[in-house]
Coordinates of C-alpha atoms and ligand atoms in Angstrom, one line a residue:
M1 CA 8.8 -40.3 -7.2
A2 CA 10.9 -43.2 -6.5
L3 CA 9.0 -45.1 -4.5
H4 CA 9.2 -49.2 -4.6
L5 CA 6.9 -51.1 -4.0
K6 CA 8.7 -53.3 -2.2
Q7 CA 8.7 -51.0 0.5
V8 CA 5.4 -50.2 0.9
I9 CA 3.3 -52.4 3.4
P10 CA -0.4 -51.7 2.7
W11 CA -2.7 -51.7 5.8
G12 CA -5.8 -49.3 5.3
R13 CA -8.4 -47.8 8.0
S14 CA -11.8 -46.6 7.7
Y15 CA -13.6 -43.5 7.7
A16 CA -15.1 -44.2 11.5
E17 CA -11.8 -45.3 13.0
Y18 CA -10.2 -42.0 11.1
V19 CA -13.3 -39.8 12.6
R20 CA -12.4 -41.1 16.1
M21 CA -8.6 -41.0 16.3
F22 CA -8.7 -37.3 14.8
D23 CA -11.8 -36.2 17.4
L24 CA -13.3 -35.2 14.0
T25 CA -16.7 -33.3 14.3
E26 CA -19.6 -32.3 12.0
R27 CA -17.6 -29.4 11.9
D28 CA -14.0 -30.4 11.4
L29 CA -15.6 -32.7 8.8
S30 CA -17.2 -30.0 7.5
M31 CA -13.9 -28.0 6.6
R32 CA -11.2 -27.9 4.0
I33 CA -8.8 -32.0 4.9
V34 CA -5.4 -32.7 3.6
S35 CA -4.7 -36.0 4.5
C36 CA -1.0 -37.5 4.3
A37 CA -0.1 -40.8 3.5
D38 CA -3.5 -42.0 3.9
G39 CA -2.7 -44.8 1.7
P40 CA -5.2 -47.1 1.4
A41 CA -7.4 -46.5 3.5
A42 CA -11.1 -45.3 3.2
F43 CA -11.7 -42.4 5.2
N44 CA -11.5 -40.4 1.4
A45 CA -13.8 -42.7 0.3
G46 CA -16.3 -42.8 3.2
M47 CA -16.6 -38.5 2.6
R48 CA -17.5 -38.9 -0.8
G49 CA -19.8 -40.9 0.7
M50 CA -20.7 -38.7 3.0
G51 CA -22.0 -36.2 0.1
R52 CA -17.7 -34.7 1.2
R53 CA -14.2 -33.9 -0.5
V54 CA -11.3 -34.8 1.1
I55 CA -8.0 -34.5 -0.5
S56 CA -5.5 -38.0 0.1
T57 CA -2.3 -38.0 -0.6
D58 CA 0.6 -40.7 -0.6
P59 CA 3.1 -41.8 -2.5
I60 CA 1.7 -45.2 -3.1
Y61 CA -0.3 -43.1 -5.3
I62 CA 2.0 -43.4 -8.3
F63 CA 0.9 -46.8 -9.1
N64 CA -2.3 -48.2 -10.7
Q65 CA -5.1 -50.2 -8.2
E66 CA -4.4 -53.6 -10.3
T67 CA -0.9 -52.9 -8.8
I68 CA -1.9 -51.8 -4.8
R69 CA -4.5 -55.1 -5.2
R70 CA -1.9 -57.2 -6.2
R71 CA 1.0 -55.4 -2.7
I72 CA -1.9 -55.6 -0.2
E73 CA -2.9 -59.4 -1.6
E74 CA 0.8 -60.0 -1.1
T75 CA 1.3 -58.1 2.3
R76 CA -1.6 -59.2 3.3
D77 CA -0.6 -63.3 5.2
D78 CA 2.6 -61.9 6.8
L79 CA 0.9 -58.7 8.1
A80 CA -2.0 -61.2 9.5
A81 CA 1.2 -63.2 11.1
Q82 CA 2.0 -60.4 12.7
V83 CA -1.1 -59.6 14.4
R84 CA -1.6 -62.8 15.8
N85 CA 1.9 -63.0 17.1
N86 CA 1.2 -60.1 19.3
T87 CA -2.2 -59.7 20.5
D88 CA -1.3 -58.2 24.0
L89 CA 0.0 -55.1 22.1
Y90 CA -4.0 -54.5 20.9
V91 CA -7.3 -53.7 22.8
W92 CA -9.5 -56.1 21.4
R93 CA -12.8 -54.9 22.9
E94 CA -14.7 -53.2 19.8
I95 CA -12.9 -55.4 16.9
P96 CA -13.4 -59.2 19.6
T97 CA -10.3 -61.0 17.5
P98 CA -7.2 -60.7 14.9
D99 CA -10.1 -62.5 12.2
D100 CA -12.1 -59.9 12.8
L101 CA -9.2 -56.9 12.4
I102 CA -8.0 -58.4 9.7
R103 CA -11.6 -58.9 7.5
K104 CA -12.4 -55.0 9.2
R105 CA -8.7 -54.0 7.7
M106 CA -9.3 -56.4 3.9
E107 CA -13.6 -54.0 4.1
A108 CA -11.5 -50.8 4.6
M109 CA -8.9 -51.3 1.4
T110 CA -11.7 -52.8 -0.8
E111 CA -13.7 -50.1 0.0
F112 CA -10.6 -47.8 -0.8
L113 CA -9.6 -49.9 -4.4
K114 CA -12.8 -49.3 -5.7
D115 CA -13.0 -45.5 -4.8
Y116 CA -9.7 -44.6 -6.4
A117 CA -10.0 -47.0 -9.1
E118 CA -13.8 -44.5 -9.2
S119 CA -11.7 -41.2 -8.8
R120 CA -8.9 -40.9 -10.2
D121 CA -9.3 -37.6 -12.9
E122 CA -10.8 -36.1 -10.2
G123 CA -8.0 -35.6 -8.1
R124 CA -8.6 -36.6 -4.9
Y125 CA -5.9 -39.0 -4.0
V126 CA -2.9 -37.2 -5.2
A127 CA 1.2 -38.9 -5.2
A128 CA 3.3 -37.4 -2.5
A129 CA 5.9 -37.7 -0.3
L130 CA 6.7 -35.6 3.3
P131 CA 8.2 -34.0 3.8
N132 CA 6.7 -32.4 0.5
L133 CA 2.8 -31.3 -0.1
P134 CA 2.3 -29.8 -3.6
F135 CA -0.4 -27.6 -2.8
A136 CA 0.2 -23.9 -2.3
D137 CA -0.3 -21.8 2.1
A138 CA -2.6 -22.4 3.7
S139 CA -5.0 -24.5 0.9
F140 CA -7.0 -26.9 4.2
D141 CA -8.0 -26.0 6.7
I142 CA -6.5 -29.3 9.0
A143 CA -3.6 -31.7 7.9
L144 CA -4.1 -35.4 8.8
C145 CA -1.8 -38.3 9.2
S146 CA -2.5 -41.3 10.9
H147 CA -0.2 -44.1 11.3
F148 CA 2.9 -43.0 9.3
L149 CA 4.7 -40.4 11.5
F150 CA 5.6 -41.9 15.3
T151 CA 4.5 -44.9 13.6
Y152 CA 7.6 -44.9 11.9
S153 CA 10.4 -43.9 14.4
D154 CA 12.9 -47.1 13.9
R155 CA 13.4 -44.9 10.7
L156 CA 12.8 -41.5 10.1
D157 CA 14.4 -39.4 11.9
A158 CA 13.8 -35.9 14.3
G159 CA 14.1 -34.0 11.5
F160 CA 12.4 -35.8 9.2
H161 CA 9.0 -35.4 11.2
I162 CA 9.9 -31.9 12.2
E163 CA 10.0 -30.6 8.6
S164 CA 6.6 -33.4 7.3
V165 CA 5.0 -31.6 10.5
I166 CA 5.9 -27.9 9.7
E167 CA 4.9 -28.7 6.3
M168 CA 1.9 -30.3 6.8
C169 CA 1.3 -25.9 9.6
R170 CA 2.4 -24.9 6.0
V171 CA -0.6 -26.2 4.1
A172 CA -3.1 -26.4 6.6
R173 CA -4.1 -24.2 9.9
E174 CA -3.9 -26.9 11.4
A175 CA -2.2 -30.5 11.6
R176 CA -3.2 -33.6 13.5
I177 CA -1.2 -36.9 14.1
F178 CA -2.2 -39.7 15.0
P179 CA -0.8 -41.9 16.8
L180 CA 2.0 -41.3 18.7
L181 CA 2.9 -44.4 19.2
D182 CA 6.2 -46.8 17.2
A183 CA 5.1 -49.9 15.1
D184 CA 6.2 -51.6 18.7
S185 CA 2.8 -50.0 20.4
M186 CA 5.2 -48.0 22.7
P187 CA 5.9 -43.8 23.2
S188 CA 7.6 -42.7 20.1
E189 CA 10.8 -41.5 21.6
R190 CA 10.7 -38.8 18.7
V191 CA 7.4 -37.0 20.0
G192 CA 9.5 -34.9 23.0
E193 CA 12.2 -33.8 20.1
V194 CA 9.5 -33.4 17.8
T195 CA 7.5 -30.8 20.6
S196 CA 10.4 -29.2 22.1
E197 CA 11.0 -28.1 18.2
L198 CA 8.1 -26.8 17.1
G199 CA 7.9 -24.5 19.8
K200 CA 11.2 -23.3 19.9
K201 CA 10.5 -22.7 16.4
G202 CA 6.6 -20.8 17.6
F203 CA 4.2 -23.5 16.7
E204 CA 1.2 -24.3 18.9
V205 CA 1.7 -27.7 20.1
R206 CA -0.5 -30.0 22.5
I207 CA -1.6 -33.9 22.8
A208 CA -5.1 -34.4 23.0
I209 CA -6.7 -38.4 24.5
V210 CA -9.2 -38.8 21.4
P211 CA -12.0 -41.6 21.5
Y212 CA -10.3 -44.6 19.9
E213 CA -7.9 -47.0 21.2
F214 CA -6.7 -49.8 19.4
Q215 CA -3.3 -50.6 20.2
V216 CA -2.9 -49.6 23.5
E217 CA -2.3 -46.8 25.2
G218 CA -2.7 -45.7 21.1
N219 CA -5.8 -42.5 23.0
R220 CA -3.7 -39.3 21.9
M221 CA -3.2 -37.5 18.7
M222 CA -0.3 -34.6 18.9
V223 CA -2.7 -31.6 17.4
V224 CA 0.6 -28.6 16.0
S225 CA -0.9 -24.8 14.9
S226 CA 0.9 -22.2 13.7
G227 CA 0.1 -20.2 17.1
Ligands
SAM301 C1 0.4 -47.9 7.3 S1 -0.2 -46.9 6.1 C2 -1.1 -46.1 7.1 C3 -2.2 -45.9 6.1 C4 -3.3 -45.0 6.0 N1 -3.2 -43.9 6.7 C5 -4.1 -45.9 7.3 O1 -4.0 -45.0 8.6 O2 -5.1 -47.1 7.6 C6 1.4 -46.1 5.8 C7 1.5 -45.6 4.6 O3 2.7 -44.6 4.8 C8 3.2 -43.6 3.5 N2 4.3 -43.1 3.4 C9 5.6 -43.7 2.7 N3 6.6 -42.7 2.6 C10 5.8 -41.6 2.3 C11 6.7 -40.3 2.4 N4 7.0 -40.6 2.3 N5 4.6 -39.7 2.4 C12 3.8 -39.9 2.8 N6 4.3 -41.7 2.8 C13 4.1 -42.4 3.1 C14 2.6 -45.7 3.1 O4 2.2 -45.6 1.9 C15 1.8 -46.4 3.6 O5 0.4 -46.0 2.5

């Protein structure tokens, strides 16, 4: 897998954020979940803390803990500056200030790094890049994807999105993608085409409101199933 570390901007969310971004119920959390493009998020670590198991996939998992830790350090100040220069794009309700946000993200990534180092041979972190997932058909109940599809609408075309969602639906009964905004916090221009092309292929697509909004108007997820 030819991934250059310079292409990766690590920014990981917490277990609690995942639960709300994807409106995961207790029942959902007890199912077989694969979480795609998980990067340095702490969802997997949080699940382990609850005595549950989830598989995370991301191309950065070809790197070891120390390499990912260094990359987090290298990019942290730029990301922090971007947030401080664009405060109007976010809802500062539960996370009151940019400093709180940076602290929260660093806490989540620190939790990820610890779990990642401890779990290398448990198979919970699998190096894989969409639109391909190295799992058999119907291996999971739910496939999640946070802040990758739709977020990078400027560099990932509609074809990539459609192939990726179909792949997520091949390995799981249902795919959930959050948010439906691009990196500038604008509604992703890909949502319409992805919805209509998947509909033509017989998939059921719905948009659900979720109890999480940090990017303004970013409280919607796409739920796709084979119908
Ligand atoms: C902004 S981060 C999101 C991390 C995590 N999902 C979260 O919400 O906290 C985007 C992630 O997408 C990953 N990524 C890049 N190319 C990918 C691909 N082709 N397939 C899957 N993930 C990819 C990056 O390595 C990075 O970890």
